[in-house]
Coordinates of C-alpha atoms in Angstrom, one line a residue:
M287 CA -4.2 20.5 18.1
S288 CA -4.0 16.8 19.2
A289 CA -3.5 14.1 16.6
Q290 CA -6.6 12.3 15.4
R291 CA -6.6 8.6 14.8
H292 CA -7.9 7.4 11.5
Q293 CA -10.7 4.7 11.8
R294 CA -10.3 3.1 8.4
V295 CA -7.1 3.2 6.3
L296 CA -5.7 1.7 3.1
L297 CA -2.1 0.7 3.4
K298 CA -0.2 0.5 0.1
L299 CA 2.7 -1.8 0.6
S300 CA 5.2 -2.3 -2.2
G301 CA 6.5 -5.8 -3.0
E302 CA 10.0 -4.4 -2.8
A303 CA 9.5 -3.6 0.8
L304 CA 9.2 -7.3 1.5
M305 CA 12.7 -8.0 0.1
G306 CA 14.7 -6.6 3.0
E307 CA 18.3 -6.8 1.8
D308 CA 17.6 -9.6 -0.6
A309 CA 17.8 -9.2 -4.4
Y310 CA 14.3 -10.5 -4.8
G311 CA 11.7 -12.7 -3.1
I312 CA 10.4 -12.4 0.4
N313 CA 12.8 -11.9 3.4
R314 CA 11.3 -13.8 6.3
G315 CA 12.6 -11.4 8.9
T316 CA 11.3 -8.4 7.1
I317 CA 7.8 -9.8 6.6
L318 CA 7.6 -10.8 10.3
R319 CA 8.6 -7.2 11.3
M320 CA 6.0 -5.8 9.0
T321 CA 3.3 -8.0 10.3
E322 CA 4.1 -6.9 13.9
E323 CA 3.5 -3.3 12.8
V324 CA 0.2 -4.3 11.1
S325 CA -0.8 -6.4 14.1
D326 CA -0.2 -3.4 16.4
V327 CA -2.5 -1.2 14.3
A328 CA -5.2 -3.9 14.0
N329 CA -5.2 -4.3 17.7
L330 CA -5.9 -0.5 18.1
G331 CA -9.3 -1.2 16.5
V332 CA -8.4 0.5 13.3
Q333 CA -10.1 -1.0 10.1
L334 CA -7.1 -1.8 7.9
A335 CA -7.1 -2.7 4.2
V336 CA -3.9 -3.5 2.4
V337 CA -2.9 -3.3 -1.3
I338 CA 0.3 -5.1 -2.0
G339 CA 2.6 -5.0 -5.0
G340 CA 4.5 -7.8 -6.6
G341 CA 7.8 -6.3 -7.8
N342 CA 9.9 -8.3 -5.4
I343 CA 8.8 -11.6 -7.0
F344 CA 8.5 -10.4 -10.6
R345 CA 12.0 -9.0 -10.3
G346 CA 13.3 -12.5 -10.2
V347 CA 11.8 -13.4 -13.5
A348 CA 12.1 -10.0 -15.2
P349 CA 15.2 -10.8 -17.3
G350 CA 13.3 -13.6 -18.9
A351 CA 10.4 -11.3 -19.6
Q352 CA 12.3 -8.9 -21.8
G353 CA 10.5 -8.4 -25.0
M354 CA 7.3 -9.9 -23.6
D355 CA 4.0 -8.4 -24.5
R356 CA 3.1 -5.7 -21.9
A357 CA -0.3 -7.1 -21.0
T358 CA 1.2 -10.6 -20.5
A359 CA 3.9 -9.2 -18.2
D360 CA 1.3 -7.2 -16.3
Y361 CA -0.8 -10.3 -15.7
M362 CA 2.4 -12.1 -14.4
G363 CA 2.9 -9.2 -12.0
M364 CA -0.7 -9.5 -10.8
M365 CA 0.0 -13.2 -10.0
A366 CA 3.1 -12.1 -8.0
T367 CA 0.9 -9.8 -5.9
V368 CA -1.4 -12.8 -5.0
M369 CA 1.7 -14.7 -3.8
N370 CA 2.7 -11.8 -1.6
A371 CA -0.8 -11.4 -0.3
L372 CA -0.9 -15.1 0.7
A373 CA 2.5 -14.8 2.4
L374 CA 1.3 -11.7 4.4
Q375 CA -2.0 -13.4 5.3
D376 CA -0.1 -16.4 6.6
A377 CA 2.3 -14.3 8.6
L378 CA -0.6 -12.3 10.2
K379 CA -2.3 -15.6 11.0
H380 CA 0.7 -16.7 13.0
R381 CA 0.4 -13.4 15.0
G382 CA -3.2 -14.1 15.7
V383 CA -4.6 -11.5 13.3
D384 CA -7.5 -12.6 11.2
A385 CA -6.9 -11.6 7.5
R386 CA -8.7 -12.2 4.3
V387 CA -7.3 -12.0 0.7
Q388 CA -9.5 -10.8 -2.1
S389 CA -8.2 -11.0 -5.7
A390 CA -9.2 -8.8 -8.7
L391 CA -8.5 -11.9 -10.8
N392 CA -10.7 -15.0 -10.4
I393 CA -8.6 -17.6 -8.7
E394 CA -11.3 -19.1 -6.4
Q395 CA -9.3 -22.3 -5.6
V396 CA -6.7 -20.0 -4.0
V397 CA -8.3 -16.8 -2.8
E398 CA -11.8 -15.4 -2.9
P399 CA -12.7 -12.8 -5.6
Y400 CA -13.0 -9.1 -4.8
I401 CA -16.5 -8.3 -3.7
R402 CA -16.9 -4.8 -2.3
P403 CA -19.8 -5.6 0.2
K404 CA -17.9 -8.6 1.6
A405 CA -14.7 -6.5 1.9
L406 CA -16.7 -3.9 3.9
R407 CA -18.2 -6.5 6.1
Y408 CA -14.8 -8.0 6.9
L409 CA -13.4 -4.5 7.8
E410 CA -16.4 -3.9 10.1
E411 CA -15.7 -7.3 11.7
G412 CA -12.1 -6.2 12.5
K413 CA -10.4 -8.4 9.9
V414 CA -7.5 -7.1 7.8
V415 CA -8.4 -7.2 4.1
I416 CA -5.6 -7.7 1.6
F417 CA -6.4 -6.8 -1.9
A418 CA -4.4 -8.7 -4.5
A419 CA -4.0 -8.7 -8.3
G420 CA -4.1 -4.9 -8.6
T421 CA -7.2 -3.7 -10.4
G422 CA -7.3 -6.9 -12.5
N423 CA -6.4 -5.0 -15.6
P424 CA -3.1 -4.6 -17.4
F425 CA -1.5 -1.1 -17.8
F426 CA -2.7 -0.1 -14.3
T427 CA -0.3 -0.1 -11.3
T428 CA -0.9 -1.2 -7.8
D429 CA -0.7 2.4 -6.8
T430 CA -3.9 2.9 -8.9
A431 CA -5.4 -0.2 -7.2
A432 CA -4.7 1.4 -3.8
A433 CA -6.4 4.7 -4.8
L434 CA -9.3 2.8 -6.3
R435 CA -9.8 0.4 -3.4
G436 CA -9.3 3.1 -0.9
A437 CA -12.1 5.1 -2.5
E438 CA -14.4 2.1 -2.8
V439 CA -14.1 1.0 0.8
G440 CA -14.4 4.6 2.2
A441 CA -10.8 4.8 3.6
E442 CA -10.0 8.1 5.3
I443 CA -6.4 8.0 4.0
V444 CA -4.0 6.1 1.8
L445 CA -0.8 5.2 3.7
K446 CA 2.0 4.6 1.2
A447 CA 4.8 2.6 2.8
T448 CA 8.1 3.1 1.1
K449 CA 11.8 2.9 1.8
V450 CA 12.0 6.7 2.1
D451 CA 10.6 8.6 5.1
G452 CA 8.5 11.0 3.1
I453 CA 8.5 13.3 0.1
Y454 CA 11.6 15.4 -0.5
S455 CA 12.4 18.5 -2.6
A456 CA 14.9 16.4 -4.5
D457 CA 16.3 12.9 -4.3
P458 CA 17.9 12.7 -0.8
N459 CA 20.3 10.0 -2.0
K460 CA 21.8 12.4 -4.6
D461 CA 21.3 15.7 -2.9
P462 CA 22.1 15.9 0.8
S463 CA 20.5 19.3 1.0
A464 CA 17.1 18.0 -0.1
Q465 CA 14.4 19.0 2.4
R466 CA 11.6 16.7 3.5
Y467 CA 8.1 18.1 3.4
S468 CA 5.9 17.5 6.5
R469 CA 2.7 18.5 4.6
I470 CA 2.2 19.4 1.0
S471 CA -1.0 19.9 -1.1
F472 CA -1.9 18.0 -4.2
D473 CA -1.5 21.1 -6.3
E474 CA 2.0 21.8 -4.9
V475 CA 3.1 18.3 -5.8
I476 CA 2.0 18.8 -9.4
A477 CA 3.5 22.3 -9.6
R478 CA 6.9 21.1 -8.2
R479 CA 6.8 17.9 -10.3
L480 CA 7.4 15.7 -7.3
E481 CA 6.9 11.9 -7.6
V482 CA 4.4 10.5 -5.1
M483 CA 2.4 7.9 -7.1
D484 CA 1.8 7.3 -10.7
A485 CA -0.3 10.0 -12.4
T486 CA -3.5 7.9 -12.6
A487 CA -3.5 7.0 -8.9
F488 CA -2.5 10.5 -7.8
A489 CA -5.3 12.1 -9.9
L490 CA -7.9 9.6 -8.5
C491 CA -6.9 10.5 -4.9
R492 CA -7.0 14.2 -5.7
D493 CA -10.4 13.9 -7.3
Q494 CA -11.8 11.9 -4.4
K495 CA -10.2 14.2 -1.8
L496 CA -8.4 11.2 -0.4
P497 CA -5.2 12.3 1.4
I498 CA -2.0 10.3 1.1
R499 CA 0.7 9.9 3.7
V500 CA 4.1 8.7 2.5
F501 CA 6.3 7.2 5.2
S502 CA 9.1 4.7 5.7
I503 CA 8.0 1.1 6.5
N504 CA 11.5 0.5 7.9
K505 CA 11.0 2.9 10.8
A506 CA 9.8 1.0 13.9
G507 CA 6.3 2.2 14.9
A508 CA 5.9 4.4 11.8
L509 CA 2.7 2.8 10.7
A510 CA 1.0 3.3 14.1
R511 CA 2.1 6.9 14.2
A512 CA 0.8 7.5 10.7
V513 CA -2.6 5.9 11.6
N514 CA -2.7 8.1 14.8
G515 CA -2.3 11.2 12.6
E516 CA 1.1 12.1 14.0
D517 CA 3.8 13.9 12.1
E518 CA 5.2 10.9 10.3
G519 CA 6.5 11.1 6.8
T520 CA 4.7 13.5 4.5
L521 CA 1.0 14.2 4.3
V522 CA -0.4 15.1 0.9
H523 CA -3.7 17.0 1.4
V524 CA -6.3 18.8 -0.7

């Protein structure tokens, strides 16, 4: 059976993926390489939405946040995702890709607020839509934001870009014999207690029958192969 290209996808990009080999912050070479991958997919005519994390920036201030109220720390993390979203938008602009940032927090002087009909219109116009500030609520991760936004915009799949090339039976860094799954069901992930996303995000994808593909953002061309439905990383299916 030939691979089938997805027409609308939600890319979950962790903030840590932007660090490269740096301890925190945004590695310029890394973000340029990622925008090349995103640009290649956008040029295929695929409607692409992105949810980006903020751990790379928040990590730099985390020592000073020890003992801080959890909700306050989470709001700081949301602001970090806005910074990453603006950096990604700017890098895409320099590659000739039209991108829009929508924030779950109201910061209209910087980015426009999240409005679902407008996001759908941007996608239909071929623009990359970058969702920032998570869900806009503390105690919810950007994984949950990815599942939520993916369901809201009618994405066919959530592509979770990580530093690992899929889901393994054990930690491959600790167990050389760990096997990578090519495909695995939601129920099997639960039964085997494998970590894919946080529980809330995973349950939402499962309830909405929204498949997840976990792949390595560090592999050249991996994003395009995932979009094209090829055997890249691990597919979590219903």
